[in-house]
Coordinates of N, CA and C in Angstrom, one line a residue:
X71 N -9.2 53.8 62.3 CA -8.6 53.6 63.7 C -8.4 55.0 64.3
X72 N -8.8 55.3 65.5 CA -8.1 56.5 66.2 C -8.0 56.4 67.5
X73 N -6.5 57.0 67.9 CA -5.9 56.7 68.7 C -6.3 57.4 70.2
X74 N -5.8 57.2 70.9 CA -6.5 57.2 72.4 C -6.4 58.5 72.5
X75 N -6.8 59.3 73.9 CA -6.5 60.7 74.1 C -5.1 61.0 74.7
X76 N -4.7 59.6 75.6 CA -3.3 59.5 75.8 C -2.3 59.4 75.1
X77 N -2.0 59.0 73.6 CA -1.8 58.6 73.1 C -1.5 59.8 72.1
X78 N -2.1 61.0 71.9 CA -2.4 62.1 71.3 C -1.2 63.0 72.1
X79 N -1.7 63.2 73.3 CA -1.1 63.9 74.2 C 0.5 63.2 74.9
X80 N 1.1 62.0 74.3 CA 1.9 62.0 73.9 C 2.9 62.4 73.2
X81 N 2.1 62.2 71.8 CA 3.0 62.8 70.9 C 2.9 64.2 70.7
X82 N 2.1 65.0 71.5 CA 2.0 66.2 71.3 C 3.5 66.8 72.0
X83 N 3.1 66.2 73.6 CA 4.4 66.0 74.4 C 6.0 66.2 74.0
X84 N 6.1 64.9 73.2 CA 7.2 64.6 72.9 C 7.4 65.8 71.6
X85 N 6.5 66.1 70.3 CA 6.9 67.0 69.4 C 7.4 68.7 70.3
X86 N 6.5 68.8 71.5 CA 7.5 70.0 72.5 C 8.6 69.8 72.6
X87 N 8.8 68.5 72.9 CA 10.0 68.8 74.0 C 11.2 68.2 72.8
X88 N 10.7 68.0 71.4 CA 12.0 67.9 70.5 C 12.2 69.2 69.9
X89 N 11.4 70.2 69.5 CA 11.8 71.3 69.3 C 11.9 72.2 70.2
X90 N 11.7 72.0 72.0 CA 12.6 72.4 72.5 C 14.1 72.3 72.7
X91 N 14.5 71.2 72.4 CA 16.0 70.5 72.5 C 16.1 71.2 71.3
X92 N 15.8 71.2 70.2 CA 16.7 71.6 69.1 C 17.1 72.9 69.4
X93 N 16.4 73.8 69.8 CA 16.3 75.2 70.1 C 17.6 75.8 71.4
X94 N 17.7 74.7 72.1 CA 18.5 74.6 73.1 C 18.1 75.3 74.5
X95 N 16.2 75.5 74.8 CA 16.2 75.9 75.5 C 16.4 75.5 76.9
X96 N 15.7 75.9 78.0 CA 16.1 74.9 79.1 C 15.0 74.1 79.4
X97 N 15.3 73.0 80.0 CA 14.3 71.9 80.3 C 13.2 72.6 80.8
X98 N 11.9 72.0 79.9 CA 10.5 72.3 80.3 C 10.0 71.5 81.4
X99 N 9.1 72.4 82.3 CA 8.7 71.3 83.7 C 7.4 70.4 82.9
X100 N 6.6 69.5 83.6 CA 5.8 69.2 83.2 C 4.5 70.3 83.1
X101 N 4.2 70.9 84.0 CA 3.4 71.9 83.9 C 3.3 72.8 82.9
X102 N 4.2 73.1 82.4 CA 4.8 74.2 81.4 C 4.6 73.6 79.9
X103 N 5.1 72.7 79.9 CA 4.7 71.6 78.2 C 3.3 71.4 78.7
X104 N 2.8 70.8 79.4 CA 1.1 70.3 79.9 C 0.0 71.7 79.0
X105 N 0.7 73.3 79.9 CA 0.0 74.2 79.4 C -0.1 74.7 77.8
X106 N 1.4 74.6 77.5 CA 1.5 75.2 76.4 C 1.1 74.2 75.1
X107 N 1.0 73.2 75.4 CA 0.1 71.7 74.3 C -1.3 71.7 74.8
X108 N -1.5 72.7 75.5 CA -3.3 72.8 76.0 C -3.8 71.8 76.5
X109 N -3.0 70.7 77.3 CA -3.9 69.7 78.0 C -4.1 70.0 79.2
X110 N -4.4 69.2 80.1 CA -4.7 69.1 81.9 C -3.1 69.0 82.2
X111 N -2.8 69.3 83.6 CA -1.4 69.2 84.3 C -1.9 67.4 84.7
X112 N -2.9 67.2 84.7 CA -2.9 65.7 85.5 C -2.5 64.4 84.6
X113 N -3.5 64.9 83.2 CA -3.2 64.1 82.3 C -1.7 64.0 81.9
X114 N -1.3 65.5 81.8 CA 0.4 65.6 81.5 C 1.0 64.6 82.3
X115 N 0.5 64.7 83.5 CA 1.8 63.8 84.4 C 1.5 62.4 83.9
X116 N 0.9 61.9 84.1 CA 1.0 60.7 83.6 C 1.1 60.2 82.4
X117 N 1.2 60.8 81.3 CA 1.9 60.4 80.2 C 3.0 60.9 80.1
X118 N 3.8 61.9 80.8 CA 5.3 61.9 81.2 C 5.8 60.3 81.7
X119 N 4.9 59.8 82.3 CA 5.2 58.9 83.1 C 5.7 57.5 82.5
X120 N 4.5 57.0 81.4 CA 4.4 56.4 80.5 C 5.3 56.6 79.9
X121 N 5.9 57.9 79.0 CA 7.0 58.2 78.3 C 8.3 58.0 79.2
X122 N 8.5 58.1 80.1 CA 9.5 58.0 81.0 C 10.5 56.5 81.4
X123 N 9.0 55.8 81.0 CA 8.9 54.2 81.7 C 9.3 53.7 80.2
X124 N 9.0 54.2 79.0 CA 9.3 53.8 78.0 C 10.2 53.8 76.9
X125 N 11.3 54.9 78.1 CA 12.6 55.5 77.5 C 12.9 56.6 76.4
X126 N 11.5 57.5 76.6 CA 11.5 58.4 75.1 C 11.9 59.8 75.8
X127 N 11.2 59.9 77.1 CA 11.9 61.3 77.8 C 12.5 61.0 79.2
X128 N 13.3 62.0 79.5 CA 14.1 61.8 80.8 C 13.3 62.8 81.3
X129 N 13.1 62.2 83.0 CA 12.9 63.5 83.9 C 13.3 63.8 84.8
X130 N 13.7 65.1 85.4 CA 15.0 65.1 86.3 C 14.1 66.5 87.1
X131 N 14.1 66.2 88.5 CA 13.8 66.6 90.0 C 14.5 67.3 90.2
X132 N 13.5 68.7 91.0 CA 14.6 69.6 91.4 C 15.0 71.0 90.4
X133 N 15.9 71.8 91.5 CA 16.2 73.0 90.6 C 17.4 72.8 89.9
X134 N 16.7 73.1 88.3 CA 17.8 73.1 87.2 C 17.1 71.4 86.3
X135 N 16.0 71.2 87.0 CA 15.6 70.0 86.4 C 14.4 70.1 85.6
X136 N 13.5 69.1 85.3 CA 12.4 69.8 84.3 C 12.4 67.7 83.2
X137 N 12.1 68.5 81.7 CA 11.8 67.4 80.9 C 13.1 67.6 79.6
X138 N 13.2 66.4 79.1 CA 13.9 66.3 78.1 C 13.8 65.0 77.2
X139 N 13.7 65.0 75.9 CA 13.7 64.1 75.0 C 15.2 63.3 75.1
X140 N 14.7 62.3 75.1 CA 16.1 61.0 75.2 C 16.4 60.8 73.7
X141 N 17.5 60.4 73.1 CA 17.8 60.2 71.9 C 17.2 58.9 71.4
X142 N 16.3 58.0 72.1 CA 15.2 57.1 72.0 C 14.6 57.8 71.0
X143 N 13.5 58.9 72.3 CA 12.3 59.4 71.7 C 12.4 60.3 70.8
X144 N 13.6 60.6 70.3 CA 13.6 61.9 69.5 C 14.0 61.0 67.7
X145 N 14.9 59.6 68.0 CA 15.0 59.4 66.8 C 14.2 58.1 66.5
X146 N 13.6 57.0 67.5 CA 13.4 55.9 67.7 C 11.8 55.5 66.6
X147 N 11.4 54.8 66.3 CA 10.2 54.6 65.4 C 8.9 55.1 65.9
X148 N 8.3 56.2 65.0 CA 7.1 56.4 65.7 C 6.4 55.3 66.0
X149 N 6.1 54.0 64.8 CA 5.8 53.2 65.0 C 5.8 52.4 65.9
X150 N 6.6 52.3 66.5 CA 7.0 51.2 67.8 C 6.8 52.0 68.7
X151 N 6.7 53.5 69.0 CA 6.2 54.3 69.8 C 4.6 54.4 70.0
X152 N 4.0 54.5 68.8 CA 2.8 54.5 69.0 C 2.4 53.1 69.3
X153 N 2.9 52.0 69.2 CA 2.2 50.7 69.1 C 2.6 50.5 71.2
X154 N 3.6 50.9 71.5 CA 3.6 51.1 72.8 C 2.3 51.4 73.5
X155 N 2.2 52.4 73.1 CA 1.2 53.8 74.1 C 0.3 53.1 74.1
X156 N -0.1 52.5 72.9 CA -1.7 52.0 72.4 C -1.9 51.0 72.9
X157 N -1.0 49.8 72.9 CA -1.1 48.5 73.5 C -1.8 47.4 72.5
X158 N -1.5 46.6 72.4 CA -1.5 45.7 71.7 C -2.8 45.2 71.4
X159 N -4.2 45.9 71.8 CA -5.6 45.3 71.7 C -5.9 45.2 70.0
X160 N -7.2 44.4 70.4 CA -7.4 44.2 69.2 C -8.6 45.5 68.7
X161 N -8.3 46.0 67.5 CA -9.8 47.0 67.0 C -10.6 46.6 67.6
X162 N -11.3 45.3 67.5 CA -12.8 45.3 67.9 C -12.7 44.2 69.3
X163 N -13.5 43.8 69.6 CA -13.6 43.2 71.0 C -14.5 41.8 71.0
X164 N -14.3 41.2 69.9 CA -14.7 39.8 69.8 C -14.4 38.8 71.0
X165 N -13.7 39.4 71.7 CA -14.4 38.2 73.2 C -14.7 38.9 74.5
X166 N -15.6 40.2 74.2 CA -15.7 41.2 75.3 C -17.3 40.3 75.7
X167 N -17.3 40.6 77.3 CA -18.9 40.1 77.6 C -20.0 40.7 77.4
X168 N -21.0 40.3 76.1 CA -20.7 38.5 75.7 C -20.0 38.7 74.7
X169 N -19.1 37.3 74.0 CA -19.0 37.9 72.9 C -19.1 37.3 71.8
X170 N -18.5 37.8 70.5 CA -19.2 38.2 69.6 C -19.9 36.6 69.0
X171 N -21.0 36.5 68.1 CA -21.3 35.3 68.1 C -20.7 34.9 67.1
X172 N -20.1 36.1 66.1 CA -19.3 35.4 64.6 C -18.1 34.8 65.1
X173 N -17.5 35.0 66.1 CA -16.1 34.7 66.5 C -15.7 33.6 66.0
X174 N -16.1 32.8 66.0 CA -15.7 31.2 65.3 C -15.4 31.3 64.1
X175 N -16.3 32.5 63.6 CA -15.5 31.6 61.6 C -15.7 33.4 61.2
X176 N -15.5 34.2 61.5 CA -15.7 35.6 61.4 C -14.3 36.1 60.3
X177 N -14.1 36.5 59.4 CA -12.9 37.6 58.6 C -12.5 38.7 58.8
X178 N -13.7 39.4 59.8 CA -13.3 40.7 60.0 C -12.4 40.8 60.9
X179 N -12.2 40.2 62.2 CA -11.0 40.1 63.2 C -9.9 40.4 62.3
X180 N -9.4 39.6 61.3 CA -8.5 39.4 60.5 C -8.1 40.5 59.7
X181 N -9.2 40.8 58.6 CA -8.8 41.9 58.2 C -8.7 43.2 59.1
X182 N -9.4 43.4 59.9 CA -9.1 44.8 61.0 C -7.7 44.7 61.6
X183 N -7.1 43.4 62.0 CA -5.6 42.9 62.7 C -4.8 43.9 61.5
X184 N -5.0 43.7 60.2 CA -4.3 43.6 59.0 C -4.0 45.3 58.5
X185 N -5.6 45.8 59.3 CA -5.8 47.2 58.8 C -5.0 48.0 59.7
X186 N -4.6 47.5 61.2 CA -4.2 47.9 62.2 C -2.7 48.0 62.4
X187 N -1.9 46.8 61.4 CA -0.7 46.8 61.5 C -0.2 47.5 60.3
X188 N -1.1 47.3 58.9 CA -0.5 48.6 58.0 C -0.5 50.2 58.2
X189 N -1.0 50.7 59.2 CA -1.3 51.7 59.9 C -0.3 51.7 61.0
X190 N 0.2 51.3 61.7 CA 2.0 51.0 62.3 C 2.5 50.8 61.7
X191 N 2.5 50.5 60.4 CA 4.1 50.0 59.7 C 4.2 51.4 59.2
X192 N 2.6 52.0 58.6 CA 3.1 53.4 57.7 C 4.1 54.9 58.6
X193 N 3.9 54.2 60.2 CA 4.3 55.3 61.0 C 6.3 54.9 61.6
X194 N 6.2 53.2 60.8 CA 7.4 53.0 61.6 C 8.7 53.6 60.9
X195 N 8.7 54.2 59.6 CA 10.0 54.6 59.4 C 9.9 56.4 59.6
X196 N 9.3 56.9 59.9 CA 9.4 58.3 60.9 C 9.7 58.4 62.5
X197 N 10.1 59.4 63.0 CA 10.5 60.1 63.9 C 9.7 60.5 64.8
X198 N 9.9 61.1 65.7 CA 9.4 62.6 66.4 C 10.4 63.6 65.7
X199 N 11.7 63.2 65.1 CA 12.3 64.0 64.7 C 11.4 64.2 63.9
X200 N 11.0 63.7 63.0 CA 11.0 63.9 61.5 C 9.3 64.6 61.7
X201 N 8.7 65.1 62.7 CA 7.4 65.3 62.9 C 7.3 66.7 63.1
X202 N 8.8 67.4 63.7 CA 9.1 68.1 64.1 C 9.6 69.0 62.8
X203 N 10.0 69.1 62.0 CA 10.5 69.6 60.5 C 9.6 70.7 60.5
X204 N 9.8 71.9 59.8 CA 8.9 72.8 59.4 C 7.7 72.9 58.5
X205 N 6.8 72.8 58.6 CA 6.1 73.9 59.1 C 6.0 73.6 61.1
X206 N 5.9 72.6 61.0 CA 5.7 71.9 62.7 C 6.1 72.8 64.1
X207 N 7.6 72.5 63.7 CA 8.9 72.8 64.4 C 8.7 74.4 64.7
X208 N 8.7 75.3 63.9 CA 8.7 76.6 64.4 C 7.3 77.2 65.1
X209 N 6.3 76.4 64.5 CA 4.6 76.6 64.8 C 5.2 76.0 66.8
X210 N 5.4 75.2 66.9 CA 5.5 74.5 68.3 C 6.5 75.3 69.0
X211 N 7.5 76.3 68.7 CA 8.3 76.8 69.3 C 7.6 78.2 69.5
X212 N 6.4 78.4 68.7 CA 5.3 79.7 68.7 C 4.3 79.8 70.2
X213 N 4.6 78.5 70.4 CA 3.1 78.5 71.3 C 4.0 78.6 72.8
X214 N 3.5 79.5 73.6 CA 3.8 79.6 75.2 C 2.5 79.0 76.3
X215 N 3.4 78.8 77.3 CA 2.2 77.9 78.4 C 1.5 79.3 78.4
X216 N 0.2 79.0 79.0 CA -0.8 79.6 79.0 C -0.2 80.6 80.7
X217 N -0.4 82.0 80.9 CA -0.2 82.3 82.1 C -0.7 81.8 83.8
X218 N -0.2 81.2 84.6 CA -1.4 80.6 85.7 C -2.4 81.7 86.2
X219 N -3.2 80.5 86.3 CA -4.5 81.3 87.0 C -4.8 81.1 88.2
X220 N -5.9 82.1 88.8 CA -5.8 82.2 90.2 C -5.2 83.4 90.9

């Protein structure tokens, strides 16, 4: 199984912005986490957005505002977090057009469902806290946004 690009840049997201809280610094803008986790500012925004809608980070407008992990996203099940972002599809696409011709008496649907949810369950008793631990935690508080360009 591998997870989307959104889905990545999630939790990259959220492991920022928990070792920023630990550290007590001040709220990161979006731009600022976007850079310093090496993605796009566009992509950033909208998986803030996602995270936002999903109760794992708060975002607050304006001067003195910026990003912060909610006590959701900081202690709440990876599991249930990742099964969010990803959405509930199935691995394979046995009723995509056309589809599949085994679908009627097929096993693999079943076992991939099976391969899919032991793969969520193994993430549901961890954290973002717990992702965040050392070696993680100090490596993520190493990295600065990139300087702007232009």
């Amino acid at each position: 199984m591998r997870l989307t690009k959104s889905t990545d840049i999630a939790l990259r997201i959220a492991m920022r912005l928990a070792v920023l809280g630990d550290a007590g610094d001040a709220a990161p803008t979006t731009r600022e986490v976007a850079s310093a986790v090496e993605v796009p500012y566009t992509h950033a925004a909208k998986v803030v957005s996602k995270l936002q809608h999903l109760g794992a980070v708060e975002a607050r407008r304006g001067r003195g505002g910026g990003l912060a992990l909610t006590a959701t996203g900081r202690t709440g099940s990876l599991g249930r977090l990742v099964r969010e972002l990803e959405g509930v599809d199935d691995v394979v696409g046995c009723e995509d057009d056309p589809p599949c011709p085994l679908r009627g008496g097929c096993r693999l649907r079943g076992a991939l469902r099976a391969a899919q949810e032991a793969f969520y369950a193994s993430l549901d008793p961890l954290s973002v806290a717990d992702l965040v631990d050392p070696p993680t935690g100090p490596l993520l508080l190493s990295l600065t946004p990139a300087p702007p360009t232009g």
